[in-house]
Each structure stands twice: as structure tokens, then as C-alpha cells.
XYZ file of C-alpha atoms in Angstrom:
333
model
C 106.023 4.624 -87.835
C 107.354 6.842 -90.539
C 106.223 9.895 -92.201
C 106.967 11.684 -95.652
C 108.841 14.409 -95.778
C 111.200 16.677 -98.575
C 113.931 18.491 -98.054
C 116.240 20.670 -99.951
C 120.020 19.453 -99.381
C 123.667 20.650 -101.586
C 123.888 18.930 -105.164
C 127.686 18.710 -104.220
C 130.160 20.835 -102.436
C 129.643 24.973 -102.715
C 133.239 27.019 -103.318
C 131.529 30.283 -104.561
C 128.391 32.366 -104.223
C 125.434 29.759 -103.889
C 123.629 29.101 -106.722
C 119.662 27.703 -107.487
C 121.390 24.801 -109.523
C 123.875 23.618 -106.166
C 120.517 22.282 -104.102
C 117.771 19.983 -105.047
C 114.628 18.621 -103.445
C 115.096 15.120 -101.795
C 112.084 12.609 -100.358
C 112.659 11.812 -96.192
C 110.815 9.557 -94.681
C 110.893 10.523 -90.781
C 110.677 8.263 -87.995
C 110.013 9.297 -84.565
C 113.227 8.822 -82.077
C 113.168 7.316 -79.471
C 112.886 8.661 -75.704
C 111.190 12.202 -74.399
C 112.381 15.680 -74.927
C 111.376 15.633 -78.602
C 109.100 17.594 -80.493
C 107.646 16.849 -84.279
C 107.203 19.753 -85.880
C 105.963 21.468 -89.780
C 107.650 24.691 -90.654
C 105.355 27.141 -91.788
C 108.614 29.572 -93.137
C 111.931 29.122 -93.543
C 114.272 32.542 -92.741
C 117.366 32.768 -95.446
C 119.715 35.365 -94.075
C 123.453 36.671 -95.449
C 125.504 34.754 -93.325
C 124.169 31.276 -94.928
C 126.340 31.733 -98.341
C 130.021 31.394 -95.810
C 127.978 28.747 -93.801
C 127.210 26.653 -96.627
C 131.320 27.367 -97.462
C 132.460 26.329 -94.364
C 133.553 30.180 -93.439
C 131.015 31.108 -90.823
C 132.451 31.166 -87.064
C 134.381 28.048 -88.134
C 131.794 25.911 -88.383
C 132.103 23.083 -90.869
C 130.002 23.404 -94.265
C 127.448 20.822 -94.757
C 127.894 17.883 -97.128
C 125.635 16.932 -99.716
C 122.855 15.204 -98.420
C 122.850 16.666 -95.435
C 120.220 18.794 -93.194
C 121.014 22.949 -94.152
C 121.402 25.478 -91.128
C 118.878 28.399 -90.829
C 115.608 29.054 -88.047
C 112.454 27.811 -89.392
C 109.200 28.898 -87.383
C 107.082 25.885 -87.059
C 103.846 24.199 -85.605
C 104.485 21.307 -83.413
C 102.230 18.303 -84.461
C 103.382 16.605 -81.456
C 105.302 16.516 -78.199
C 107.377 14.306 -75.887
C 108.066 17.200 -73.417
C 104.889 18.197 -70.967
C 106.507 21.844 -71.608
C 105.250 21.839 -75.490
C 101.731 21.097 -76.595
C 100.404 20.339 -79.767
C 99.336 23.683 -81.863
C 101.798 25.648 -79.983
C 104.406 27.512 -82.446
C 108.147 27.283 -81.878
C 111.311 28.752 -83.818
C 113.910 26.101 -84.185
C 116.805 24.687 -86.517
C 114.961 21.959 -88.510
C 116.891 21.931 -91.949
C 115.265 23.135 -95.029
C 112.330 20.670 -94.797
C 108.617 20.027 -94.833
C 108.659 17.935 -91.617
C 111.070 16.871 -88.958
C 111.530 15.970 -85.284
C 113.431 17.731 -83.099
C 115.246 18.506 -79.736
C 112.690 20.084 -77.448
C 115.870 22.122 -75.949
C 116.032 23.798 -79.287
C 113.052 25.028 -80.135
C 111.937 28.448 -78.614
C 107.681 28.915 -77.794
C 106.797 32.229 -79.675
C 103.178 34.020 -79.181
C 100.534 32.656 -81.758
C 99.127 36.356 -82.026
C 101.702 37.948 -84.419
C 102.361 36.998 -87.348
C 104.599 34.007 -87.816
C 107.128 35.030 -90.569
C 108.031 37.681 -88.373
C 109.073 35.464 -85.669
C 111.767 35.371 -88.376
C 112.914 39.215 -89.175
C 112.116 41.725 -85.956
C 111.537 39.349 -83.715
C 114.176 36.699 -84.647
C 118.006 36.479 -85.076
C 118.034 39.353 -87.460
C 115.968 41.818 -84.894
C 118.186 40.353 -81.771
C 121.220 41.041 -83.280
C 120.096 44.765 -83.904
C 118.797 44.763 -80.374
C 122.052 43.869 -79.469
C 124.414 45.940 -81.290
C 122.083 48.645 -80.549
C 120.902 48.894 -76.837
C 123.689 47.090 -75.394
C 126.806 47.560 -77.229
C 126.446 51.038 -78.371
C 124.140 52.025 -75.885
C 121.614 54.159 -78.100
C 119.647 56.740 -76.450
C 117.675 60.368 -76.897
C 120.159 62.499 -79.270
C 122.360 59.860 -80.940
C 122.990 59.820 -84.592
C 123.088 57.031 -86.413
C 124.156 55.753 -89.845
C 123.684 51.990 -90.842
C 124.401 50.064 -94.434
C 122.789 47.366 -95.819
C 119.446 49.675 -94.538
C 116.730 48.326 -96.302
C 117.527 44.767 -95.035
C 116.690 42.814 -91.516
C 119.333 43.801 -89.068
C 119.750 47.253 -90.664
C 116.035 48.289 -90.818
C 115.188 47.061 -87.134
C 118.582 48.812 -86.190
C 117.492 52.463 -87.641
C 113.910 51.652 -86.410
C 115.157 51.031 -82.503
C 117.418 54.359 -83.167
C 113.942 56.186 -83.828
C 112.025 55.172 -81.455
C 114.741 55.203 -78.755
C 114.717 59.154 -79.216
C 117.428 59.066 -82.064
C 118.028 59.792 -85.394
C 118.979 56.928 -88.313
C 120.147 57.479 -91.913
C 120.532 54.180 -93.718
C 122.667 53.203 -96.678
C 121.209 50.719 -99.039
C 121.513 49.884 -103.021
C 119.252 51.356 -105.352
C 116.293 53.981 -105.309
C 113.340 51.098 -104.299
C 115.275 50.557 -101.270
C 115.836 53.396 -100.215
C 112.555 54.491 -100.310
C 111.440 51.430 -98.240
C 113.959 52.746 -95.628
C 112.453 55.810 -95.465
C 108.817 55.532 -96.019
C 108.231 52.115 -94.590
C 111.247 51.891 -91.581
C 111.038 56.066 -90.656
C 114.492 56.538 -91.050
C 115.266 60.620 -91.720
C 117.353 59.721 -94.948
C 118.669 57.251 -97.212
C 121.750 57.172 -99.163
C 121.875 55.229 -102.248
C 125.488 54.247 -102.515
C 125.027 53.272 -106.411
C 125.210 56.965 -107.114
C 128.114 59.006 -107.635
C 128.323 61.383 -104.754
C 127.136 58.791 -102.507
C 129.623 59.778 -100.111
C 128.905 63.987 -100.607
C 125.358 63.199 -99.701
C 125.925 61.173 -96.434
C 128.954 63.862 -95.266
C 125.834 66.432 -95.641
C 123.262 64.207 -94.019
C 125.268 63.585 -90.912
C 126.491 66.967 -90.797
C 128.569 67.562 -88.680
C 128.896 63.773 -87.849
C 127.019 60.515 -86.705
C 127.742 59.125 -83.373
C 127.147 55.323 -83.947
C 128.206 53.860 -87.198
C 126.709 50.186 -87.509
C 128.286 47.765 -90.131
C 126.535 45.332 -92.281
C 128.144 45.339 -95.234
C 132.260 45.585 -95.044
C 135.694 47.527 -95.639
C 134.767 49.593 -98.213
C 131.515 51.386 -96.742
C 133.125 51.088 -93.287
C 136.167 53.342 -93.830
C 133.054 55.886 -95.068
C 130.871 55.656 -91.847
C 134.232 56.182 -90.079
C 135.204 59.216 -92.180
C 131.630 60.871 -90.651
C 131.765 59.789 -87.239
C 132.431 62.720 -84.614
C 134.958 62.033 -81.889
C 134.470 59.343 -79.711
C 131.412 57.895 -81.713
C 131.239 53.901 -81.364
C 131.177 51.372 -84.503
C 129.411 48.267 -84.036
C 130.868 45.706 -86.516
C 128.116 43.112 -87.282
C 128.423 41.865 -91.170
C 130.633 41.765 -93.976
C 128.471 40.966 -96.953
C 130.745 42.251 -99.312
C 133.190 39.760 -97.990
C 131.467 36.061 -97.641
C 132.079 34.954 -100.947
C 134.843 32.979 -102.509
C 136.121 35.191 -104.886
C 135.937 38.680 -102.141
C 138.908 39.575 -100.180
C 139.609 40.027 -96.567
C 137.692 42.834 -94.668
C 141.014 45.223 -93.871
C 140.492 48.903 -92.598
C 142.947 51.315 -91.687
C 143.296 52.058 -88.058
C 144.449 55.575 -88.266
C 140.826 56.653 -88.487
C 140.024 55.161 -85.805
C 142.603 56.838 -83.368
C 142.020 60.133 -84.989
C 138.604 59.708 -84.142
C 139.075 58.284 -80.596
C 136.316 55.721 -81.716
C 135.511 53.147 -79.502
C 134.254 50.015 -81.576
C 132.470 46.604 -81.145
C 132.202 43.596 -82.799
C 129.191 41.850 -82.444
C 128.061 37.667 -82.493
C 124.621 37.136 -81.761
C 125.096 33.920 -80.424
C 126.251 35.808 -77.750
C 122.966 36.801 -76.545
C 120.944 34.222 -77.755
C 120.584 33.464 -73.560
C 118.579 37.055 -73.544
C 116.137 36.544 -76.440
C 113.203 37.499 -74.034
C 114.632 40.651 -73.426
C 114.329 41.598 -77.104
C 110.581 40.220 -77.478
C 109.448 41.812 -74.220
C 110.662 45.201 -75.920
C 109.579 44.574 -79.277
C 106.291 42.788 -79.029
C 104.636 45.636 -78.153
C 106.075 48.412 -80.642
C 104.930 45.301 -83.331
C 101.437 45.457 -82.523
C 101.577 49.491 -82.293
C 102.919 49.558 -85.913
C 106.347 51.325 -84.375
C 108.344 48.019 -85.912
C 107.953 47.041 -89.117
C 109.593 44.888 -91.695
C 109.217 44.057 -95.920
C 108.933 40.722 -96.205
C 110.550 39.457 -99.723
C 108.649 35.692 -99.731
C 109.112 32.853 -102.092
C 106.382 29.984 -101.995
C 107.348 26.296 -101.475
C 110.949 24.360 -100.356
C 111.859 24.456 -104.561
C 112.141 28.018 -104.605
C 114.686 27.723 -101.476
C 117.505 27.719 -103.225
C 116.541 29.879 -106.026
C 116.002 32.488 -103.402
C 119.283 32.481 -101.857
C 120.827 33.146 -104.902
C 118.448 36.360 -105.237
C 119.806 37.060 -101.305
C 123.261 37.043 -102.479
C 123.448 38.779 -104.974
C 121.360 41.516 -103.155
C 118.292 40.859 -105.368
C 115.832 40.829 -102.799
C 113.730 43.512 -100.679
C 113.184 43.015 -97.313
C 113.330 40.126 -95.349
C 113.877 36.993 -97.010
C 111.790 33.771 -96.576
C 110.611 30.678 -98.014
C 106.514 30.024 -97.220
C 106.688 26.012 -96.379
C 103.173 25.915 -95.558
């Protein structure tokens, strides 16, 4: 038996910054494998995140890019429609790597149970890769606590907002860095950070030196050289850098990520780089933590949605180019 299905898949190879017009919309017809440990599932949202334009390159952790035609990487959160694993039921919801599609069977082992009494999407943002990898850079790499200072980029998006959020209500301080005056004010009056740079204006880097005055102790990088050698420049001796993303740096035509080291010494910085996949093994550890500052309204996230698997592509390009507000998803069902 066989069941109809779409999916969005490459038009052809990608060498730059992905584009609406380099995917398309393709018909599936899924049939059910064959032995147990499978589950067949319907994504209810897709999650598009920054890393996905070097995936879809064949730059990201030196993975190979997809070909046309085939299934796209990124979580989905889904509804399983049925199981062939006694440890899944029927209704229950699940976050799992499915492709951009409308239907599809997959491996039990890789789908993840998530609680049916918070919202789905954000199964996605704070409590998904995005919110784990803040966790993570956070609480046990730079080991935030009461009294800490700390300055993040890319602010206003996933990894950056849950970051300065954790800061806060860890007994810190956060002042985020974003693009643009409706972000920052979504950093601030949505997140709680104490301030928020807008690094489109000119004295961008005045206003942080005065906002950190007389210096941050965590500097946490989303974004890449350019705004890192800044965060350095106002970290007080023997603050820690967590290096997470370089968005200015996963397209084609962007250059390496290079940063002098002499500021680092001087500052007797001790610094981090961070993979998620690392903890991927301690996901519960996140949830148990954030679960409960979701449903108290301490953990928030925009939520920049798109309806249907046409827009998909359409909004990655928006994601890219830094177009969008929040955290970005697709609304399959």
C-alpha cells in the first residue's frame, strides 16, 4: 500500500546563497517498509535554521550536499499516524528528520517523543536544536551564573534570544546585537534582554563599549569575524567566548572566518567552540529545565511562519538574507 505525499527537493545543484527558484514541489508516493522499528509520520512544521544554506552546499561539518531529487536535512515536529515500535503510539508527537515533506516513514530510533501540552512549533526554537545549542554554550561551556555579563549577536534570532533569555533568568545580565531597530526591540521587549545594539548604525561599536562598561564576561558568537573581534575588544580579562555560528561566512561568495589572536592573549580569554551534535545525547536535560520556564512565560520566542511546503524555499531565502524575525518555520499542517 502506498500513500501520496509532496515534497520540496533542489531544482539542480546550489553554489551560492539558496534561492526560492533552486527547489520545487515534487509528488511521492510512500510505501510502508518493511520490518518493525518504523514510524509513519505528518509534519505539522518544518524548522529552517542558518546552518541549512552550507548544508545544502556541501560545507556543513563535511557532510555531503544533497542532490536534486533528494530528501532535504532539517527537524520537522510531526504526528505519528502509525507505529511499528510498542514504544510509539498513534497521536503521540515526535521531532525527527523527515525531509521537507507532507508525509513520510521513518526510523523509530530517530524520532524524539515531545509533550503534546506546549505548543508544537516550539518543539522547534526553545525547545529544539536552536534552544539546546544555547543551553549548551551557555550552562555548560561557559558556565553562566548570578553576576555574569553577557553580550550575544545575531540576538533577535533562535540560539541568540534563548541564549540572553537563560543569561536572565540564570541571575545574569544579556545585551544582544541584532540588525535593525524591529529587532532590537523584540530583543528587548519580548526576550528581557537589558539592551540591544543595532549594529546597522554608525557608532554601533561606541554604544556596546558603553553598555558593557567596563566589560562583558561571556561573549557568544553567532554571526562571525567581523562582530567577533568587537565582543572580544569588550570582554574583561579572563571572560570566555563561546564560538557557535558564522552566518556571515556560509555562503559562497564570503570568506574564511579569521580573527586575530593577540586579543585573545591580551585578554587571557578562555574560548569554546561549540557543535550541538555534541549533546544531542542530553536533550532531556535542556527540556527538564526549560519546560517549565515555557509554561511560566520566562522563555519565549517570535515565531516568523510561512504556510504550506511551497513557501519552503521561498522562506529560506528570506532566512539568508536575514529577512526574517524570529524563529523561522514552514506550517505543513
Amino acid at each position: 500500500m502506498t500513500d501520496p505525499a509532496r515534497e520540496v527537493v533542489l531544482v539542480h545543484s546550489v553554489t551560492a546563497a539558496p534561492v526560492a527558484a533552486d527547489f520545487t514541489v515534487v509528488a511521492r508516493h510512500r510505501t510502508a517498509p518493511e520490518g518493525d522499528g518504523w514510524l509513519k509520520v505528518r509534519p505539522l512544521f518544518l524548522s529552517l535554521d542558518p546552518y541549512m544554506g552550507a548544508c545544502i552546499r556541501g560545507r556543513h561539518m563535511g557532510e555531503p550536499a544533497p542532490a536534486p531529487g533528494e530528501p532535504l536535512p532539517g527537524f520537522c515536529v510531526a504526528e505519528v499516524e502509525a507505529s511499528r515500535d510498542p514504544a510509539f503510539a498513534p497521536g503521540d508527537r515526535v521531532v525527527t528528520e523527515a525531509g521537507w515533506t507532507d508525509l513520510a516513514w521513518v526510523p523509530s530510533e530517530r524520532a524524539r517523543r515531545v509533550s503534546t501540552d506546549i505548543a508544537a512549533s516550539l518543539h522547534l526554537s526553545v525547545l529544539g536544536m536552536p534552544g539546546l545549542t544555547a543551553w549548551a554554550g551557555m550552562t555548560q561551556l561557559a558556565k553562566i551564573g548570578a553576576g555574569d555579563l553577557l553580550t550575544v549577536n545575531a540576538a533577535a534570532g533562535t540560539v541568540g534570544g534563548v541564549a540572553g533569555q537563560i543569561a536572565r533568568n540564570l541571575g545574569g545580565r544579556a545585551i544582544g546585537i541584532a540588525g535593525g531597530s524591529q529587532k532590537c526591540d523584540l530583543v528587548v521587549d519580548r526576550y528581557g534582554f537589558d539592551a540591544c545594539i543595532d549594529y546597522r548604525t554608525e557608532d554601533w561599536e561606541m554604544q556596546l563599549a558603553s553598555a558593557v562598561a567596563p566589560g562583558s564576561t561571556i561573549h557568544f558568537e553567532n554571526v562571525g569575524a567581523g562582530q567577533l573581534a568587537v565582543g572580544i575588544r569588550n570582554l574583561k580579562l579572563y571572560g570566555r567566548v563561546v564560538l557557535c555560528g558564522l552566518a556571515d561566512h556560509y555562503h559562497a561568495d564570503a570568506g574564511p572566518a579569521v580573527t586575530a589572536i593577540g586579543p585573545l592573549v591580551g585578554k587571557r580569554a578562555a574560548v569554546f567552540g561549540l557543535v550541538v551534535y555534541d549533546f544531542y545525547p542530553r536533550w532531556s536535560e535542556w527540556t527538564a529545565l526549560a519546560e517549565p520556564w515555557v509554561k511560566a512565560g520566562r522563555l519565549t520566542i517570535a515565531e516568523d511562519i510561512r504556510q504550506g511546503l511551497d513557501s519552503a524555499g521561498a522562506q529560506l531565502e528570506r532566512l539568508v538574507r536575514g529577512e526574517n524575525v524570529g524563529k523561522t518555520l514552514v506550517q505543513v499542517a
